[in-house]
Every structure is written in structure tokens, then in C-alpha cells.
Coordinates of C-alpha atoms and ligand atoms in Angstrom, one line a residue:
M973 CA 163.7 -31.0 111.8
T974 CA 166.2 -28.3 111.3
R975 CA 165.8 -24.6 112.0
E976 CA 162.9 -23.3 110.0
T977 CA 163.2 -19.6 110.2
I978 CA 164.5 -17.4 107.4
L979 CA 167.2 -16.3 109.8
S980 CA 168.5 -19.8 110.2
N981 CA 171.8 -20.5 112.0
S982 CA 172.0 -23.7 110.1
P983 CA 174.9 -24.5 107.8
V984 CA 172.9 -24.8 104.6
P985 CA 175.5 -24.2 102.0
E986 CA 173.2 -22.6 99.4
E987 CA 172.4 -19.9 102.0
D988 CA 176.0 -18.7 101.9
D989 CA 176.4 -15.9 99.5
P990 CA 179.6 -16.5 97.5
N991 CA 180.1 -12.8 97.2
L992 CA 180.4 -12.5 101.0
R993 CA 183.0 -15.3 101.4
P994 CA 186.6 -14.0 101.6
S995 CA 188.8 -15.6 99.0
R996 CA 192.2 -14.8 100.5
M997 CA 193.2 -15.2 104.1
A998 CA 194.3 -11.6 104.3
D999 CA 190.6 -10.7 103.7
M1000 CA 189.4 -12.9 106.6
V1001 CA 188.5 -11.2 109.8
G1002 CA 189.6 -12.6 113.2
Q1003 CA 191.2 -16.1 113.8
R1004 CA 194.5 -14.2 113.7
D1005 CA 196.5 -17.0 115.4
V1006 CA 195.1 -19.7 113.1
I1007 CA 195.8 -17.6 110.0
E1008 CA 199.4 -16.8 111.2
R1009 CA 200.2 -20.5 111.8
L1010 CA 198.7 -21.5 108.4
Q1011 CA 200.6 -18.7 106.6
I1012 CA 203.9 -20.0 108.1
A1013 CA 203.1 -23.6 107.0
I1014 CA 202.0 -22.5 103.5
E1015 CA 205.1 -20.3 103.1
A1016 CA 207.4 -23.2 104.2
A1017 CA 205.7 -25.7 101.9
R1018 CA 206.1 -23.3 98.9
Q1019 CA 209.7 -22.7 99.7
R1020 CA 210.5 -26.4 99.8
D1021 CA 208.3 -27.0 96.8
E1022 CA 206.3 -29.6 98.7
V1023 CA 202.6 -30.2 99.3
L1024 CA 201.2 -28.6 102.4
G1025 CA 200.6 -31.2 105.2
H1026 CA 197.0 -32.3 105.8
V1027 CA 194.8 -29.8 107.7
L1028 CA 191.9 -30.5 110.1
F1029 CA 189.5 -27.7 111.1
D1030 CA 187.0 -28.3 113.9
G1031 CA 184.5 -26.0 115.4
P1032 CA 180.7 -25.1 115.3
P1033 CA 179.1 -24.5 112.0
G1034 CA 179.5 -21.1 110.3
L1035 CA 182.9 -20.1 111.8
G1036 CA 185.0 -20.3 108.6
K1037 CA 186.0 -23.9 108.0
T1038 CA 184.9 -23.9 104.4
T1039 CA 186.2 -20.4 103.9
F1040 CA 189.7 -21.6 104.9
A1041 CA 189.2 -24.5 102.4
H1042 CA 188.7 -21.8 99.7
C1043 CA 191.5 -19.5 100.9
I1044 CA 194.3 -22.1 101.4
P1045 CA 194.4 -23.4 97.8
S1046 CA 194.1 -19.9 96.5
E1047 CA 197.2 -19.0 98.6
L1048 CA 199.0 -22.1 97.3
G1049 CA 197.9 -21.5 93.8
V1050 CA 196.5 -25.0 93.4
P1051 CA 193.0 -26.3 92.5
V1052 CA 190.6 -27.7 95.1
D1053 CA 187.9 -30.4 95.0
F1054 CA 185.0 -30.3 97.5
L1055 CA 183.6 -33.5 98.9
S1056 CA 181.1 -34.1 101.6
G1057 CA 181.6 -36.8 104.2
P1058 CA 178.0 -38.2 104.1
S1059 CA 178.2 -38.7 100.3
L1060 CA 181.3 -41.0 100.7
K1061 CA 179.5 -44.2 101.4
A1062 CA 182.2 -46.6 100.2
P1063 CA 185.9 -46.4 99.2
K1064 CA 184.9 -46.4 95.5
D1065 CA 183.2 -43.0 96.0
L1066 CA 186.7 -41.6 96.8
V1067 CA 188.6 -43.2 94.0
P1068 CA 187.7 -40.7 91.1
S1069 CA 188.9 -37.7 93.2
L1070 CA 192.1 -39.5 94.2
T1071 CA 193.1 -40.9 90.8
N1072 CA 192.4 -37.6 89.1
L1073 CA 194.3 -35.4 91.4
R1074 CA 196.2 -32.5 89.8
P1075 CA 199.7 -31.5 91.1
K1076 CA 199.7 -30.5 94.8
Q1077 CA 195.9 -30.3 94.7
V1078 CA 193.7 -29.7 97.8
L1079 CA 190.9 -32.2 98.5
F1080 CA 188.3 -30.8 101.0
I1081 CA 186.1 -33.2 102.9
D1082 CA 183.3 -31.5 104.9
E1083 CA 181.8 -33.3 107.9
I1084 CA 184.6 -35.7 107.8
H1085 CA 183.4 -37.3 111.1
R1086 CA 180.5 -38.8 109.1
I1087 CA 182.6 -41.0 106.7
P1088 CA 182.1 -44.7 107.3
K1089 CA 184.9 -46.8 108.8
A1090 CA 185.8 -48.5 105.4
V1091 CA 186.3 -45.1 103.7
E1092 CA 188.3 -43.9 106.6
E1093 CA 190.7 -46.9 106.5
Y1094 CA 191.0 -46.5 102.7
M1095 CA 192.2 -43.0 103.3
Y1096 CA 195.0 -43.9 105.7
T1097 CA 197.5 -45.0 102.9
A1098 CA 196.3 -42.2 100.6
M1099 CA 197.1 -39.6 103.3
E1100 CA 200.3 -41.2 104.5
D1101 CA 202.0 -42.7 101.5
F1102 CA 200.0 -41.2 98.6
R1103 CA 199.0 -44.7 97.5
I1104 CA 195.7 -46.6 97.2
D1105 CA 194.8 -50.2 96.4
L1106 CA 192.6 -50.4 93.3
I1107 CA 190.6 -53.6 92.5
L1108 CA 190.7 -54.1 88.8
G1109 CA 188.5 -56.7 87.0
D1110 CA 185.6 -58.8 88.4
G1111 CA 185.1 -62.1 90.2
I1112 CA 188.0 -64.5 89.8
N1113 CA 189.8 -62.1 87.4
A1114 CA 189.9 -59.4 90.1
R1115 CA 193.4 -58.3 91.1
T1116 CA 194.6 -55.6 93.3
H1117 CA 196.7 -52.9 91.8
N1118 CA 198.7 -50.5 94.1
F1119 CA 198.2 -47.1 92.6
K1120 CA 200.5 -44.2 93.2
L1121 CA 198.7 -40.9 93.8
R1122 CA 199.9 -37.4 93.1
P1123 CA 200.9 -35.8 96.5
F1124 CA 198.0 -33.8 97.7
T1125 CA 196.7 -31.9 100.8
L1126 CA 193.6 -33.1 102.5
I1127 CA 191.6 -30.5 104.4
G1128 CA 189.0 -32.0 106.7
A1129 CA 186.3 -30.1 108.5
T1130 CA 184.3 -31.3 111.4
T1131 CA 181.8 -30.0 113.9
R1132 CA 182.6 -33.0 116.2
A1133 CA 186.4 -33.4 116.7
G1134 CA 185.5 -35.9 119.4
M1135 CA 183.9 -38.3 116.9
L1136 CA 187.1 -38.7 114.8
T1137 CA 189.1 -41.8 115.5
G1138 CA 192.7 -41.4 116.8
P1139 CA 194.3 -42.9 113.7
L1140 CA 192.5 -40.5 111.4
R1141 CA 193.1 -37.4 113.6
D1142 CA 196.8 -38.3 113.9
R1143 CA 197.2 -38.3 110.1
F1144 CA 196.5 -34.5 110.0
Q1145 CA 199.8 -32.6 110.5
I1146 CA 198.0 -29.3 111.2
R1147 CA 195.0 -29.2 113.5
E1148 CA 193.1 -26.0 114.2
H1149 CA 190.1 -25.3 116.3
L1150 CA 188.0 -22.4 115.2
D1151 CA 186.5 -20.4 118.1
F1152 CA 183.5 -18.1 118.2
Y1153 CA 184.2 -14.5 117.0
S1154 CA 184.6 -11.4 119.3
Q1155 CA 182.0 -8.7 119.1
E1156 CA 184.6 -6.5 117.5
D1157 CA 185.5 -8.9 114.7
L1158 CA 181.9 -9.6 114.0
T1159 CA 181.1 -5.9 113.7
E1160 CA 183.9 -5.6 111.2
I1161 CA 182.4 -8.5 109.2
V1162 CA 179.0 -6.8 109.2
C1163 CA 180.5 -3.5 108.1
R1164 CA 182.5 -5.1 105.3
N1165 CA 179.6 -7.1 104.0
A1166 CA 177.1 -4.2 104.2
M1167 CA 179.5 -2.5 101.7
K1168 CA 179.6 -5.6 99.5
L1169 CA 175.8 -5.7 99.6
N1170 CA 175.7 -2.0 98.8
V1171 CA 173.6 -1.0 101.8
E1172 CA 174.2 1.9 104.1
I1173 CA 174.6 1.0 107.8
T1174 CA 175.6 3.1 110.8
D1175 CA 178.4 1.9 113.2
E1176 CA 175.8 1.5 115.9
A1177 CA 173.6 -0.6 113.8
A1178 CA 176.5 -2.9 112.7
A1179 CA 177.3 -3.4 116.3
E1180 CA 173.7 -4.3 117.0
V1181 CA 173.5 -6.9 114.3
A1182 CA 176.9 -8.3 115.4
L1183 CA 175.7 -8.5 119.0
R1184 CA 172.7 -10.6 118.0
S1185 CA 174.5 -12.9 115.7
R1186 CA 175.7 -15.7 118.1
S1187 CA 179.3 -14.8 117.6
T1188 CA 179.1 -16.6 114.2
P1189 CA 179.9 -15.0 110.8
R1190 CA 177.3 -17.1 108.9
V1191 CA 174.6 -16.0 111.3
A1192 CA 175.8 -12.3 111.0
N1193 CA 175.5 -12.6 107.2
N1194 CA 172.0 -14.1 107.4
R1195 CA 170.8 -11.4 109.8
L1196 CA 172.4 -8.6 107.9
R1197 CA 170.6 -9.7 104.7
W1198 CA 167.3 -9.8 106.6
V1199 CA 167.9 -6.4 108.1
R1200 CA 168.8 -5.0 104.7
D1201 CA 165.5 -6.4 103.3
F1202 CA 163.6 -4.8 106.2
A1203 CA 165.4 -1.5 105.7
Q1204 CA 164.6 -1.5 102.1
S1205 CA 160.9 -2.1 102.5
R1206 CA 160.3 -0.2 105.7
A1207 CA 163.0 2.4 106.2
A1208 CA 164.2 3.9 102.9
G1209 CA 167.1 1.5 102.6
K1210 CA 169.3 2.8 105.5
I1211 CA 170.1 0.6 108.4
T1212 CA 170.1 2.5 111.7
A1213 CA 170.3 1.0 115.1
Q1214 CA 166.5 1.4 115.5
V1215 CA 165.9 -0.3 112.1
A1216 CA 168.2 -3.2 113.1
Q1217 CA 166.4 -3.6 116.4
D1218 CA 163.0 -3.5 114.8
A1219 CA 164.0 -6.0 112.1
L1220 CA 165.5 -8.5 114.5
K1221 CA 162.6 -8.2 116.9
M1222 CA 160.2 -9.0 114.1
A1223 CA 162.3 -12.1 113.3
E1224 CA 162.1 -13.1 117.0
I1225 CA 165.8 -12.7 117.6
D1226 CA 166.2 -11.6 121.2
S1227 CA 168.8 -9.4 123.0
L1228 CA 171.4 -12.2 123.2
G1229 CA 170.9 -13.2 119.6
L1230 CA 168.9 -16.3 120.5
D1231 CA 166.2 -17.4 118.0
R1232 CA 163.0 -19.4 118.5
L1233 CA 164.8 -22.8 118.5
D1234 CA 167.3 -21.7 121.1
R1235 CA 164.6 -20.4 123.3
R1236 CA 162.5 -23.6 122.9
Y1237 CA 165.6 -25.6 124.0
L1238 CA 165.9 -23.4 127.2
D1239 CA 162.2 -23.5 127.8
T1240 CA 162.2 -27.3 127.5
L1241 CA 165.2 -27.7 129.8
I1242 CA 163.8 -25.3 132.4
R1243 CA 160.1 -25.9 132.4
V1244 CA 159.7 -29.5 131.3
C1245 CA 162.9 -30.9 132.6
L1246 CA 163.0 -28.7 135.7
G1247 CA 166.4 -27.3 134.8
G1248 CA 168.1 -30.6 134.4
P1249 CA 170.4 -32.5 134.6
T1250 CA 168.9 -33.9 131.4
G1251 CA 170.4 -35.9 128.6
I1252 CA 170.5 -34.3 125.2
G1253 CA 168.4 -37.2 123.7
T1254 CA 165.6 -36.5 126.1
I1255 CA 165.6 -32.8 125.3
A1256 CA 165.6 -33.6 121.6
A1257 CA 162.8 -36.1 121.9
T1258 CA 160.7 -33.7 124.0
M1259 CA 161.2 -30.9 121.4
N1260 CA 160.5 -33.4 118.6
T1261 CA 163.7 -32.5 116.9
V1262 CA 167.0 -34.4 116.1
T1263 CA 169.9 -34.6 118.6
D1264 CA 172.5 -33.6 115.9
T1265 CA 170.7 -30.3 115.3
L1266 CA 170.8 -29.5 119.0
A1267 CA 174.4 -30.7 119.4
D1268 CA 175.8 -28.9 116.4
E1269 CA 173.7 -25.8 116.1
V1270 CA 172.1 -24.9 119.4
E1271 CA 174.3 -26.1 122.3
P1272 CA 177.7 -24.7 121.4
F1273 CA 176.5 -21.1 121.7
L1274 CA 174.4 -21.7 124.8
L1275 CA 177.4 -23.3 126.4
R1276 CA 179.6 -20.4 125.4
S1277 CA 177.1 -17.9 126.7
E1278 CA 177.0 -19.8 130.0
L1279 CA 173.2 -20.4 129.7
I1280 CA 173.7 -24.2 130.1
L1281 CA 176.3 -26.5 131.6
R1282 CA 177.2 -29.9 130.2
T1283 CA 177.8 -32.3 133.1
P1284 CA 178.3 -36.1 133.1
R1285 CA 174.7 -36.5 134.2
G1286 CA 173.3 -34.2 131.5
R1287 CA 172.6 -30.6 130.6
I1288 CA 171.8 -28.1 133.3
A1289 CA 170.2 -24.6 132.9
T1290 CA 172.2 -21.9 134.7
A1291 CA 170.9 -19.0 136.8
K1292 CA 171.6 -16.8 133.7
A1293 CA 169.2 -19.0 131.6
Y1294 CA 166.4 -18.6 134.2
A1295 CA 166.9 -14.8 134.2
H1296 CA 167.1 -14.6 130.5
M1297 CA 163.9 -16.7 130.0
Q1298 CA 162.3 -14.8 132.9
L1299 CA 161.3 -18.1 134.5
D1300 CA 161.5 -18.9 138.2
R1301 CA 163.9 -21.5 139.3
P1302 CA 162.2 -24.6 140.6
T1303 CA 162.4 -25.2 144.3
N1304 CA 163.3 -28.9 143.8
S1305 CA 166.1 -28.3 141.2
G1306 CA 168.5 -30.4 143.2
Q1307 CA 171.4 -28.2 142.2
P1308 CA 171.8 -25.8 145.1
G1309 CA 175.4 -24.7 144.2
L1310 CA 174.3 -23.3 140.9
F1311 CA 172.2 -20.5 142.3
D1312 CA 173.6 -19.6 145.7
Ligands
ADP638 P1 181.8 -23.4 108.2 O1 182.4 -24.2 107.0 O2 182.7 -23.4 109.4 O3 180.4 -23.9 108.5 P2 181.9 -21.1 106.4 O4 183.4 -21.1 106.1 O5 181.0 -21.7 105.3 O6 181.6 -21.9 107.8 O7 181.5 -19.6 106.8 C1 180.2 -19.2 106.6 C2 180.2 -17.8 106.0 O8 180.7 -16.9 107.0 C3 181.2 -17.6 104.8 O9 180.5 -17.7 103.6 C4 181.7 -16.2 105.0 O10 180.9 -15.3 104.3 C5 181.6 -15.9 106.5 N1 182.9 -16.1 107.2 C6 183.4 -17.1 107.8 N2 184.6 -16.9 108.4 C7 184.9 -15.6 108.1 C8 186.0 -14.7 108.4 N3 187.0 -15.2 109.2 N4 186.0 -13.5 107.9 C9 184.9 -13.0 107.2 N5 183.8 -13.8 106.9 C10 183.8 -15.1 107.3

């Protein structure tokens, strides 16, 4: 089960409005250090007339990995092909993209941590020497042909850098971690996108939407669209702070920006698991949901908000989580240091 609400945090690509996605790095908000480093590498590659080194982005969903994969080729003035890790089941699935590369092209692989070992190993020589082995013919007539590729830039995106093997990680010359956005940057994104969506919003309302968007641009976009719909049908189209609050309340987004699934996680950890430490598998099974959804979409923001801690023995709810959920801490929590 994934998030079921209309205000989903989930990285469902069709939910991303292409009109809201910046197409140049100069139009991206925040991530200044990452952008600056990339601009230097891009400029140097252009001056040397070489391909840009392979780039790996990691970080929770919705923070801009795919956006970078749109902006980088556009800065380089080269085409880009989009592939998804789970769809690459065998090396042959990668061959058409590799053999049809256009000069200095970018190849983007989303969820690169989900490619099977055989595909990963096939990519090693492609990335390092721009060569692959092609099997031509069948049965006893089969022979291996070493095929030279056009030099290209691979951009990989992952929500789980820890799941990548060392040899694959080491083949990326540029590795960037995308962090959550500041309240200021997110407010800026909400203001810009309200303009693009042609809806009037006050500064206070933009700050309110940003505050309840889990420090994540995709979530901010989703929530802005909902608030816009609400304003249109209930408030003559203008988004004021009150309208934003009413709309988000109706969608069950709380003061910290947590939605139903986030709160169900905290409720399970606190009430059912007595505050932990509890393994993520147990929490997922108790909630009747899948571990990956919790690990990718729920936990990163709860950790960042200091509502949970990840320990070697499992997840623990913090004092802030008890206060936020308005639940009393159990007397037998076994974690005295956390509350005193
Ligand atoms: P990811 O690939 O990390 O899951 P995306 O790049 O698809 O995330 O981002 C989701 C949406 O968030 C984009 O469509 C875009 O509208 C918005 N977004 C992401 N990063 C930025 C940014 N730095 N500035 C402005 N908007 C952004």
C-alpha cells in the first residue's frame, strides 16, 4: 500500500506538473552548494569539449533529483534518455539506450539501487571505458562483439545510497546528496509556483503551505494545488493564511505537515510498540503496509524532525513525538535517557 490521500507525498511521476519543474539550474531554488559545484563541473567539461563525468544524486523522494536530470542536459545542450532501475531486468534492456547514444548524451537511471547485479556489472565497462560486450547470433553461432559506445554521462538517482555497491558508487565522479529544503526556500517555491498556476496567494499563506510541506518541493506543489482548488471552490480563488489553514486541516495535514500515514506510523510506534525500540519490519507489518514506503517516504522526515530516532535496536519515538501526538509516555518504555 502506498499513500492513498490526494495530498500524497509519494513520488508518483504523473503527479508532477511539468509546468512547475524548473528547466534550468538558475531557476531552481535552494541546493546552492550542489548547483555551484555542478556548474563548475559543467563549465569545465564544456571548455575541454569532453563529456561531463557520471553524476549520482541521493536523497529522499521529491527533493529535485529528476529535476537536476532535466536541467543538467539542458545546460550542456545535449539530449537525455530517462530509464527506471526496476524496468532494467537484464543487460539486454540497457543495450538499445547504449547503442543508440547521441554525442555526449545524458542517460538518467532513476532508482538505480534497484537494478539487478547482472545489469550493474554490465554497466561497469560502459561507464568506465564506454564499451560493452554484445552477444551476436544464437547457440553455437553466438559470438561476443566488443562494441564501442559514444561517450556519455550517466546520471543515477537513488533514495538509498546505502544500497549501492562500492564498485558502482565509485564509478560516479560526482556524488551529491540532496537535503531537505529550508522554510525560506520552500516559501519561495510556493510563491513562484502560485504565479505559474495563476493563483493569488498572500506571503503569509505561502509560508503556511511551506511550513506544512515536509521540507519537500514535491509535497509543497501537491499541497499548493489542493489549496488552490479549495480557494477556488470555497474562497473566491484567493489563498489567504486562513484559507490555507482550512484547506490543509480538511486534508488532515497537521501543524508539522504530517499526514495520516505519518501519524499512523507514530501512533503504531508509540501505542502498539510502546515507543520502541522496534524494527521497521515490525512497524510495517503492524500497519499492514510495505517497509519500502515507510523507509523512503515516511521515516526521513520524521528523523529530520526529531520525532523518531534510528538505533541499532530499532526505531524509538522521542519526547517530541509523544507531545505532538498528545500521548502519554509509557512508564515501562525502558529508555529513561530520552525523556529526562
Ligand atoms: P525526485 O526526483 O528527487 O523525487 P523531483 O526532481 O521529481 O524529485 O522533484 C519533484 C518536483 O519538485 C519537481 O517537479 C519540481 O516541480 C519541484 N522541485 C524539486 N526541486 C526543486 C527546486 N530546487 N526548485 C524548485 N522546484 C523544485
